[in-house]
Structures are given as structure tokens and as C-alpha cells.
């Protein structure tokens, strides 16, 4: 009866709709004509505007042209004005017509409006009912297909139902959306439950999970081909049952566990359904063995569950790659790796276990260090052996949690300082392993720093890595202070004490830091350190602006004056300086916003993270080299007194001695000097690094060069024979000692070399060169016509001495007479 009444009402509405439709068409025709008239009026108005513009141009033109042109322009203007009046009258008529038509047909529109709206409402109702009918039909198809076991046909119906659900997402018909979504989730749950039961039976048939005790079981599971084929088919069914992200599915839950509510596990994206089902028995085993009062649940041995996870990955890696991955590829999921999904699920178990254990063992240093080291080893094994991507969540996220990370830093600092105390207090600490090598403590310091770097370099957040880098720099600086203390105690006798070994150690650390500074990891750390500096400056400026902001004046007696904001409370309760707060905020901001730097950004990095430390160590190195050079020179100088007192102006047989070839012996007084110099230099060459010894002998050579020039040459007078003997002492005695370190040792004694040249010049040449210098000094204008003294000296190989200094050397020369 109700359907008959609904049909009759629909028929009446259809007849009325036809009448209304005819009236609407007539109104549209009338309004169309009126709109055409309005368009004509608009065109006439535009034409009038153009006419006015033309009139203005002509009027301007009339002011400069002949009167006849002005008359024509006036006539044209009058015609334009008449045309304008005509157009305005036409426009007014059209407007009156439009108003009249609107008043005439407005009543018809009011009468037919409710009917039109009712028709549209019925159309929406019809469409709504079509959606409901479609969903019901699709549900019946799925139910019938499942009843007869036609799983493929059921999945086709499910796919159609999924498309229907996607099409209504975002609709304002909330009840319809809810109905279709709930229907989809119902059939998703039904199909998943049906396939899951069979999937678990197939897993038992193929003896899943596999045992890692036998290599044969890894590569060839004991299962029939029918079971494996059915497993692949069910995997494909599960992939077809996958739901979009915007449609929540509550039909699958992980097995409950004591630690399953760990908030840190939220970062792990849920694997696809087949992988979740493959992980389910492993999760049950994991929580059975590593929770509660089981003997295997030992916090002192975290390597047990880490090793078990690695064994599971190794045992199932081949099966996932050869059986599951091809199914994913066929179903259009090439971007999903079955192996990575499987490993992520197992890593989640390790994270839950680790997050539950670490807070309980963090105050036991030995167990805490063991757990941290085993965690790092597990992460390294996962990455290097099994190719677990760095973009996936890892167990390192547990170590970087606030209190755990602070404890880790504290323990690293504590044990590093204790180890450093042992290093420097050992009896063999400052003894070199081999001659020219660094001391034992220096080598062990480098190993200590390398160990710390290896532990923190894989941390995902740059802010955490920077805090470890600061710890390394702190340890290096602490070692520098210890070096200074030991160096001062060994300075008294630098050649026979550990002073050279200490110097080698300082040099070894400096060169190692220079090498590290060029490594990509530390270049990246310099980039992040510069970013941190910029963020910290902005934060400090913001805090400074906050502190200097004028607060509203409040009476001291007003209770409101005793309130504090959260930032002030944090300052009062923690006693942390604003600079420390700014740095902590900057580190957190860097962790949240930092991106992996590009090669172009790394190329713009200036300096390195070790620049300040290298500068301090280089200063110590230079000071120690100069101390050794000063000690060698002081020994040489102490034995140079007899040589300085030789009578170079006295010769027993001038004629005989003037023959340079007849001088074949060194002065007896120079032998002690040369002996101690050669002995010390050769001893230092054996115990110092080559680059350090090169610095040292050059300093010694330069000091000796100036000393011989100032204290020997300029402090006496030389006869021809004395000059020849002095030349022999220098060229055959002093220079050859340094010839063992360079091919041209005389280049490092240029003052002495050039003085010897001037002292041994033949008399005529010496007189001429001396007169040239003195003429230049007496009258520069006159001398400008002859040869320059600088050029004259250069012709004889004298380029370092100035003309004045050369004249001084000539003055200390005694010219013997035949």
C-alpha cells in the first residue's frame, strides 16, 4: 500500500515537472532576448566611449591646426553627442523591458521552485538507494562465492566493494559512508580469518619457522610443492585484501606481551599482512623465552636475544627472497621488500625488549656497557651483513632516548678518563714502541678515540653525534694538559729522558687529527656544527630579547608578582644557565630539522671540527722542537768558546798557507763543537719522527748560522791564511754534518757562506768591490753612472748581505803583504 502511494505521488510530480519545465524554457527564451539587447547596449556604450576619446584627440589637434579642421571637428563632436543621446535612450528602454519581464515571470518561478527541489531530493534518494543496493549485491556475491569455495570470485567481489568504499570517501552522507566502510571491514575480517586459518596450517606443514641449526633447512625447507604453492596463493590473497591507509582496520592485533605497550615501538610501521602472519610465531617464541622468569631472560646477557634474531633472519632470508618476494612483485608491490619487512618486525621485538631492560640496568655500569656494546654490534651486523636500510627504525632509537643517552655519555666519559689515568700513570706510558714512534699512551689514546667514534658514528641524529664529538674533543684536551705536565718534568734533560717520545706523541696526535679532519664523516660533523652554531645564536638572541622585554609594572605587594612562567621555573629548579638552555634547544632543533647535507653544502664547509685542538697541539709541538733545538745549540755553544778565541789574524807561514790546497786539517778548537753537534743531531734523527727532525735541524742550522756570523766572524779580524782556514772549517767541517740531511747544506748557512766568499776574494777583486761599495755610500748621484754595488756583490754570489754589511766584512779583513 505504501509503495502504491509513493508511485502515485511520483507520477503527479512527474506531470507537474513537465509543466514547470515548459514554463522554465519560455522564461529562458525571454531572458535570452533581454540579455542579447543588453549586450547590444553594452556594445553601443563602448562605441560611445571610443567616440569620446576620438573627440578629445580631435579637440587637441584643433588647437594647433588650421580653423577649417577645427570646424570639422566641432561638427563631428555634435554628431557624436547626438548619437550618444540616442544610445542612452535605447539603453533605458531595454532596462524597462527587463524589469517588466522579471515581474511578469517571477511568480511562475516561485510556484514551480518547491517541485523542482522535491524532484532533486528524490533523485538523491534514488542514488542513495542505488549505493545501498550495490553494496548489498556485492556482499551477497562475496558470501555466495565463499560458500562454494570460489575464493578468486570472492576477492573480485571484495575488490568491487573496495572501489565502492573509495568512491564515497569524503561524502557528506556520513551514515552511508559508515555503512559501506563497516561492510568492507566485515568482509575483510571474514576473508582474513578464513585465509589466516589456512595460512597457519600451511606454515605448520612446511615446518615454519625454520631451524637455523642445519644449512639444508635454510635453503630447502622440508615441505611439498603443493604446500609452498598454496602458501604463495594465500599470500597473494592477503595482498589483495589490503586496505587503504584512510580506512582503519582493527581485525589484526599483535600477540599481547608484557612490553607490547612500549611507546617507542610506535615508530615501527606495521608490515604487510603476510609478513605479519610469518612473524607471529616468532613473536610468540621471542616473548616466551625472553620475558618473565625464564632462564633465557637474562639482563646480563643481552647478546642472547640479539643472536637469536640474527639466526632467524639468516634462517629465513632465502625463503623470503625466493618465495614471498616474487608474489609481492606480481601483485604490484615491487617497492616492498619482504626481507626488509621481516627484519623490521624482528627489530621491533629487540627494541621492545631493550627498552624494557635498559632502565633497570642503567646504573650497573658493567651490564649497561655490555648492553650498549651488544646493541651497537647488532646494529652493525644488521646493516653490513643483512643490508638493513638506515632509513628503517633501529635499536639505536632506544639508546638515544633522553635519560638513556645521558647515561651513555656519562659512562663513556667516566671510563675514558679512568683509562686515561691508567695510560699516563703506567711506567711504560711515555716510552716509544720503536724509535721515531709515538709513546704507548699516545697510541692507546688514538685507539680509545677510534672506539668512541665507531660507537657513535651510526647514530641517526646529528645532535647526538655532536655531543659525542664534544666528548672526544674534551678527552683530547685533557690529554694535552697531561702532556704539558709531563713535558715540564722531562725538560731538564731532553735528550736522555722521555722528552722526544712525548714530542713524537704530540706530533702523532696532530697528524692523526689532520687526517681525520678530511674524512667525510668529520666533514659532515663540521657542517652540522656550523648549523648548530647558527641555531644557537638565534636561540640565544631570542632568550636575550625575552630577558630584556619590559614587563608590566606590578606592585611588590601584589600576589601576582610571585608568579613565574614555565621557562623561569625551569631556570630556578635546574640551575642551568641560559646559554646551556640555548645549546640544548639548538641540539633538539638540529635533531628534528637537520637533513643529510649535499655534496655542494659539504664543499662550502670551512675548517674542521679539530681546528682548535690541532692549533693547541701544534703550538706544543713547535715549543718542544724549539726546546730541543735550543738544548742542542746550548751544548754546541758551550764548546765553541775555544774556537771563538782563535787568532785568525795570525799566520806562521803566510806564503805557504795561502795555497788553499795545502790546508787539509780542521782547526783543533772546532772539533769538540762539531763532535757534540754531530752526535746530538744523529741521536735525534734516530728517535724523532722525520718531519720533526727536519724542523729541528733547520732551526739548529739557522741559529748556528747567525751565531757564527755574529759571534765569530764579526768579533775578530781575519788574515788571508785565517780566512782560508775558516773556510776549510766551515766547508769541510760544519756544512758536511748537515749534508747528511740535505743535498746543499750551505744554503742554510748563507750568512757564513757569503762572508767566506768576501773574506777569501783575491786582493784586487776585494779592493775593487770595496771601493765600489764605498763610492756608492759617499755619493749616490755620482755612483748612479757606474755599476750598482748590489749587482756587483751578486756577481760574486753575495745576495743576502747588504752593501753596508759587506763593507763591514771587508773591514775585518787583514790584507797581508808579500
PDB file of N, CA and C in Angstrom, residues 335-391:
ATOM      1  N   UNK A 335      57.911  -2.084  -4.607  1.00  0.00           N
ATOM      2  CA  UNK A 335      58.583  -1.181  -3.674  1.00  0.00           C
ATOM      3  C   UNK A 335      58.673  -1.750  -2.265  1.00  0.00           C
ATOM      4  N   UNK A 336      58.069  -2.904  -2.041  1.00  0.00           N
ATOM      5  CA  UNK A 336      58.111  -3.547  -0.727  1.00  0.00           C
ATOM      6  C   UNK A 336      59.083  -4.723  -0.788  1.00  0.00           C
ATOM      7  N   UNK A 337      60.015  -4.732   0.171  1.00  0.00           N
ATOM      8  CA  UNK A 337      60.966  -5.838   0.267  1.00  0.00           C
ATOM      9  C   UNK A 337      60.509  -6.768   1.386  1.00  0.00           C
ATOM     10  N   UNK A 338      60.265  -8.026   1.033  1.00  0.00           N
ATOM     11  CA  UNK A 338      59.823  -8.986   2.040  1.00  0.00           C
ATOM     12  C   UNK A 338      60.872  -9.166   3.133  1.00  0.00           C
ATOM     13  N   UNK A 339      62.129  -9.170   2.726  1.00  0.00           N
ATOM     14  CA  UNK A 339      63.202  -9.340   3.698  1.00  0.00           C
ATOM     15  C   UNK A 339      63.263  -8.153   4.661  1.00  0.00           C
ATOM     16  N   UNK A 340      63.161  -6.945   4.138  1.00  0.00           N
ATOM     17  CA  UNK A 340      63.223  -5.752   4.995  1.00  0.00           C
ATOM     18  C   UNK A 340      62.012  -5.699   5.927  1.00  0.00           C
ATOM     19  N   UNK A 341      60.817  -6.035   5.397  1.00  0.00           N
ATOM     20  CA  UNK A 341      59.628  -6.055   6.244  1.00  0.00           C
ATOM     21  C   UNK A 341      59.791  -7.075   7.371  1.00  0.00           C
ATOM     22  N   UNK A 342      60.328  -8.224   7.042  1.00  0.00           N
ATOM     23  CA  UNK A 342      60.556  -9.273   8.041  1.00  0.00           C
ATOM     24  C   UNK A 342      61.569  -8.813   9.082  1.00  0.00           C
ATOM     25  N   UNK A 343      62.677  -8.208   8.634  1.00  0.00           N
ATOM     26  CA  UNK A 343      63.694  -7.749   9.579  1.00  0.00           C
ATOM     27  C   UNK A 343      63.159  -6.630  10.462  1.00  0.00           C
ATOM     28  N   UNK A 344      62.361  -5.714   9.895  1.00  0.00           N
ATOM     29  CA  UNK A 344      61.812  -4.635  10.709  1.00  0.00           C
ATOM     30  C   UNK A 344      60.918  -5.174  11.829  1.00  0.00           C
ATOM     31  N   UNK A 345      60.142  -6.221  11.510  1.00  0.00           N
ATOM     32  CA  UNK A 345      59.319  -6.822  12.553  1.00  0.00           C
ATOM     33  C   UNK A 345      60.154  -7.432  13.664  1.00  0.00           C
ATOM     34  N   UNK A 346      61.268  -8.070  13.329  1.00  0.00           N
ATOM     35  CA  UNK A 346      62.132  -8.652  14.352  1.00  0.00           C
ATOM     36  C   UNK A 346      62.885  -7.578  15.126  1.00  0.00           C
ATOM     37  N   UNK A 347      63.294  -6.508  14.433  1.00  0.00           N
ATOM     38  CA  UNK A 347      63.968  -5.403  15.124  1.00  0.00           C
ATOM     39  C   UNK A 347      63.026  -4.762  16.137  1.00  0.00           C
ATOM     40  N   UNK A 348      61.754  -4.718  15.800  1.00  0.00           N
ATOM     41  CA  UNK A 348      60.774  -4.177  16.746  1.00  0.00           C
ATOM     42  C   UNK A 348      60.775  -4.985  18.045  1.00  0.00           C
ATOM     43  N   UNK A 349      60.893  -6.298  17.943  1.00  0.00           N
ATOM     44  CA  UNK A 349      60.956  -7.129  19.144  1.00  0.00           C
ATOM     45  C   UNK A 349      62.182  -6.778  19.984  1.00  0.00           C
ATOM     46  N   UNK A 350      63.319  -6.586  19.310  1.00  0.00           N
ATOM     47  CA  UNK A 350      64.538  -6.216  20.035  1.00  0.00           C
ATOM     48  C   UNK A 350      64.383  -4.862  20.708  1.00  0.00           C
ATOM     49  N   UNK A 351      63.720  -3.938  20.033  1.00  0.00           N
ATOM     50  CA  UNK A 351      63.520  -2.598  20.609  1.00  0.00           C
ATOM     51  C   UNK A 351      62.646  -2.675  21.852  1.00  0.00           C
ATOM     52  N   UNK A 352      61.577  -3.467  21.787  1.00  0.00           N
ATOM     53  CA  UNK A 352      60.693  -3.604  22.947  1.00  0.00           C
ATOM     54  C   UNK A 352      61.452  -4.210  24.125  1.00  0.00           C
ATOM     55  N   UNK A 353      62.224  -5.240  23.853  1.00  0.00           N
ATOM     56  CA  UNK A 353      62.992  -5.888  24.915  1.00  0.00           C
ATOM     57  C   UNK A 353      64.054  -4.959  25.476  1.00  0.00           C
ATOM     58  N   UNK A 354      64.763  -4.272  24.592  1.00  0.00           N
ATOM     59  CA  UNK A 354      65.837  -3.377  25.031  1.00  0.00           C
ATOM     60  C   UNK A 354      65.279  -2.203  25.826  1.00  0.00           C
ATOM     61  N   UNK A 355      64.160  -1.644  25.373  1.00  0.00           N
ATOM     62  CA  UNK A 355      63.557  -0.520  26.088  1.00  0.00           C
ATOM     63  C   UNK A 355      63.052  -0.922  27.463  1.00  0.00           C
ATOM     64  N   UNK A 356      62.709  -2.198  27.636  1.00  0.00           N
ATOM     65  CA  UNK A 356      62.265  -2.668  28.939  1.00  0.00           C
ATOM     66  C   UNK A 356      63.443  -2.947  29.874  1.00  0.00           C
ATOM     67  N   UNK A 357      64.590  -3.350  29.322  1.00  0.00           N
ATOM     68  CA  UNK A 357      65.727  -3.744  30.157  1.00  0.00           C
ATOM     69  C   UNK A 357      66.630  -2.581  30.541  1.00  0.00           C
ATOM     70  N   UNK A 358      66.860  -1.656  29.615  1.00  0.00           N
ATOM     71  CA  UNK A 358      67.847  -0.605  29.873  1.00  0.00           C
ATOM     72  C   UNK A 358      67.544   0.236  31.108  1.00  0.00           C
ATOM     73  N   UNK A 359      66.309   0.683  31.339  1.00  0.00           N
ATOM     74  CA  UNK A 359      66.073   1.471  32.563  1.00  0.00           C
ATOM     75  C   UNK A 359      66.409   0.709  33.839  1.00  0.00           C
ATOM     76  N   UNK A 360      66.394  -0.616  33.807  1.00  0.00           N
ATOM     77  CA  UNK A 360      66.672  -1.388  35.005  1.00  0.00           C
ATOM     78  C   UNK A 360      68.158  -1.687  35.190  1.00  0.00           C
ATOM     79  N   UNK A 361      68.936  -1.579  34.127  1.00  0.00           N
ATOM     80  CA  UNK A 361      70.367  -1.893  34.234  1.00  0.00           C
ATOM     81  C   UNK A 361      71.241  -0.658  34.042  1.00  0.00           C
ATOM     82  N   UNK A 362      70.642   0.516  33.879  1.00  0.00           N
ATOM     83  CA  UNK A 362      71.446   1.690  33.522  1.00  0.00           C
ATOM     84  C   UNK A 362      72.404   2.116  34.638  1.00  0.00           C
ATOM     85  N   UNK A 363      72.130   1.746  35.859  1.00  0.00           N
ATOM     86  CA  UNK A 363      73.008   2.155  36.957  1.00  0.00           C
ATOM     87  C   UNK A 363      74.024   1.085  37.331  1.00  0.00           C
ATOM     88  N   UNK A 364      73.994  -0.021  36.642  1.00  0.00           N
ATOM     89  CA  UNK A 364      75.055  -1.022  36.758  1.00  0.00           C
ATOM     90  C   UNK A 364      75.980  -0.826  35.559  1.00  0.00           C
ATOM     91  N   UNK A 365      77.119  -0.219  35.802  1.00  0.00           N
ATOM     92  CA  UNK A 365      77.985   0.210  34.701  1.00  0.00           C
ATOM     93  C   UNK A 365      78.397  -0.951  33.804  1.00  0.00           C
ATOM     94  N   UNK A 366      78.745  -2.084  34.404  1.00  0.00           N
ATOM     95  CA  UNK A 366      79.227  -3.209  33.600  1.00  0.00           C
ATOM     96  C   UNK A 366      78.126  -3.746  32.689  1.00  0.00           C
ATOM     97  N   UNK A 367      76.946  -3.993  33.266  1.00  0.00           N
ATOM     98  CA  UNK A 367      75.849  -4.533  32.453  1.00  0.00           C
ATOM     99  C   UNK A 367      75.395  -3.501  31.432  1.00  0.00           C
ATOM    100  N   UNK A 368      75.369  -2.227  31.834  1.00  0.00           N
ATOM    101  CA  UNK A 368      74.946  -1.180  30.903  1.00  0.00           C
ATOM    102  C   UNK A 368      75.902  -1.101  29.714  1.00  0.00           C
ATOM    103  N   UNK A 369      77.205  -1.124  29.989  1.00  0.00           N
ATOM    104  CA  UNK A 369      78.185  -1.056  28.897  1.00  0.00           C
ATOM    105  C   UNK A 369      78.077  -2.279  27.989  1.00  0.00           C
ATOM    106  N   UNK A 370      77.861  -3.434  28.600  1.00  0.00           N
ATOM    107  CA  UNK A 370      77.703  -4.648  27.792  1.00  0.00           C
ATOM    108  C   UNK A 370      76.479  -4.551  26.892  1.00  0.00           C
ATOM    109  N   UNK A 371      75.383  -4.042  27.456  1.00  0.00           N
ATOM    110  CA  UNK A 371      74.153  -3.925  26.667  1.00  0.00           C
ATOM    111  C   UNK A 371      74.333  -2.936  25.519  1.00  0.00           C
ATOM    112  N   UNK A 372      74.966  -1.804  25.789  1.00  0.00           N
ATOM    113  CA  UNK A 372      75.191  -0.805  24.740  1.00  0.00           C
ATOM    114  C   UNK A 372      76.075  -1.376  23.639  1.00  0.00           C
ATOM    115  N   UNK A 373      77.142  -2.052  24.031  1.00  0.00           N
ATOM    116  CA  UNK A 373      78.062  -2.597  23.038  1.00  0.00           C
ATOM    117  C   UNK A 373      77.393  -3.684  22.205  1.00  0.00           C
ATOM    118  N   UNK A 374      76.610  -4.543  22.838  1.00  0.00           N
ATOM    119  CA  UNK A 374      75.911  -5.583  22.089  1.00  0.00           C
ATOM    120  C   UNK A 374      74.852  -4.986  21.164  1.00  0.00           C
ATOM    121  N   UNK A 375      74.234  -3.907  21.601  1.00  0.00           N
ATOM    122  CA  UNK A 375      73.257  -3.223  20.744  1.00  0.00           C
ATOM    123  C   UNK A 375      73.935  -2.652  19.510  1.00  0.00           C
ATOM    124  N   UNK A 376      75.090  -2.041  19.701  1.00  0.00           N
ATOM    125  CA  UNK A 376      75.827  -1.479  18.566  1.00  0.00           C
ATOM    126  C   UNK A 376      76.319  -2.586  17.636  1.00  0.00           C
ATOM    127  N   UNK A 377      76.761  -3.686  18.218  1.00  0.00           N
ATOM    128  CA  UNK A 377      77.194  -4.816  17.385  1.00  0.00           C
ATOM    129  C   UNK A 377      76.032  -5.375  16.573  1.00  0.00           C
ATOM    130  N   UNK A 378      74.872  -5.468  17.193  1.00  0.00           N
ATOM    131  CA  UNK A 378      73.689  -5.954  16.490  1.00  0.00           C
ATOM    132  C   UNK A 378      73.323  -5.024  15.338  1.00  0.00           C
ATOM    133  N   UNK A 379      73.354  -3.724  15.594  1.00  0.00           N
ATOM    134  CA  UNK A 379      73.035  -2.758  14.541  1.00  0.00           C
ATOM    135  C   UNK A 379      74.030  -2.849  13.393  1.00  0.00           C
ATOM    136  N   UNK A 380      75.307  -2.995  13.718  1.00  0.00           N
ATOM    137  CA  UNK A 380      76.333  -3.115  12.676  1.00  0.00           C
ATOM    138  C   UNK A 380      76.139  -4.403  11.868  1.00  0.00           C
ATOM    139  N   UNK A 381      75.823  -5.486  12.544  1.00  0.00           N
ATOM    140  CA  UNK A 381      75.610  -6.756  11.856  1.00  0.00           C
ATOM    141  C   UNK A 381      74.387  -6.681  10.935  1.00  0.00           C
ATOM    142  N   UNK A 382      73.329  -6.064  11.422  1.00  0.00           N
ATOM    143  CA  UNK A 382      72.131  -5.926  10.607  1.00  0.00           C
ATOM    144  C   UNK A 382      72.412  -5.126   9.345  1.00  0.00           C
ATOM    145  N   UNK A 383      73.202  -4.091   9.473  1.00  0.00           N
ATOM    146  CA  UNK A 383      73.466  -3.208   8.333  1.00  0.00           C
ATOM    147  C   UNK A 383      74.458  -3.818   7.356  1.00  0.00           C
ATOM    148  N   UNK A 384      75.567  -4.310   7.874  1.00  0.00           N
ATOM    149  CA  UNK A 384      76.647  -4.756   6.996  1.00  0.00           C
ATOM    150  C   UNK A 384      76.423  -6.165   6.444  1.00  0.00           C
ATOM    151  N   UNK A 385      75.859  -7.050   7.238  1.00  0.00           N
ATOM    152  CA  UNK A 385      75.698  -8.439   6.804  1.00  0.00           C
ATOM    153  C   UNK A 385      74.380  -8.672   6.079  1.00  0.00           C
ATOM    154  N   UNK A 386      73.304  -8.089   6.600  1.00  0.00           N
ATOM    155  CA  UNK A 386      71.978  -8.372   6.052  1.00  0.00           C
ATOM    156  C   UNK A 386      71.373  -7.200   5.288  1.00  0.00           C
ATOM    157  N   UNK A 387      72.085  -6.088   5.200  1.00  0.00           N
ATOM    158  CA  UNK A 387      71.633  -4.974   4.375  1.00  0.00           C
ATOM    159  C   UNK A 387      70.394  -4.271   4.895  1.00  0.00           C
ATOM    160  N   UNK A 388      70.243  -4.178   6.203  1.00  0.00           N
ATOM    161  CA  UNK A 388      69.092  -3.472   6.765  1.00  0.00           C
ATOM    162  C   UNK A 388      69.246  -1.978   6.499  1.00  0.00           C
ATOM    163  N   UNK A 389      68.288  -1.341   5.827  1.00  0.00           N
ATOM    164  CA  UNK A 389      68.471   0.068   5.426  1.00  0.00           C
ATOM    165  C   UNK A 389      68.557   1.009   6.620  1.00  0.00           C
ATOM    166  N   UNK A 390      69.368   2.050   6.454  1.00  0.00           N
ATOM    167  CA  UNK A 390      69.494   3.049   7.518  1.00  0.00           C
ATOM    168  C   UNK A 390      68.226   3.872   7.672  1.00  0.00           C
ATOM    169  N   UNK A 391      67.371   3.912   6.645  1.00  0.00           N
ATOM    170  CA  UNK A 391      66.131   4.680   6.724  1.00  0.00           C
ATOM    171  C   UNK A 391      65.083   4.011   7.602  1.00  0.00           C
TER     172      UNK A 391
END
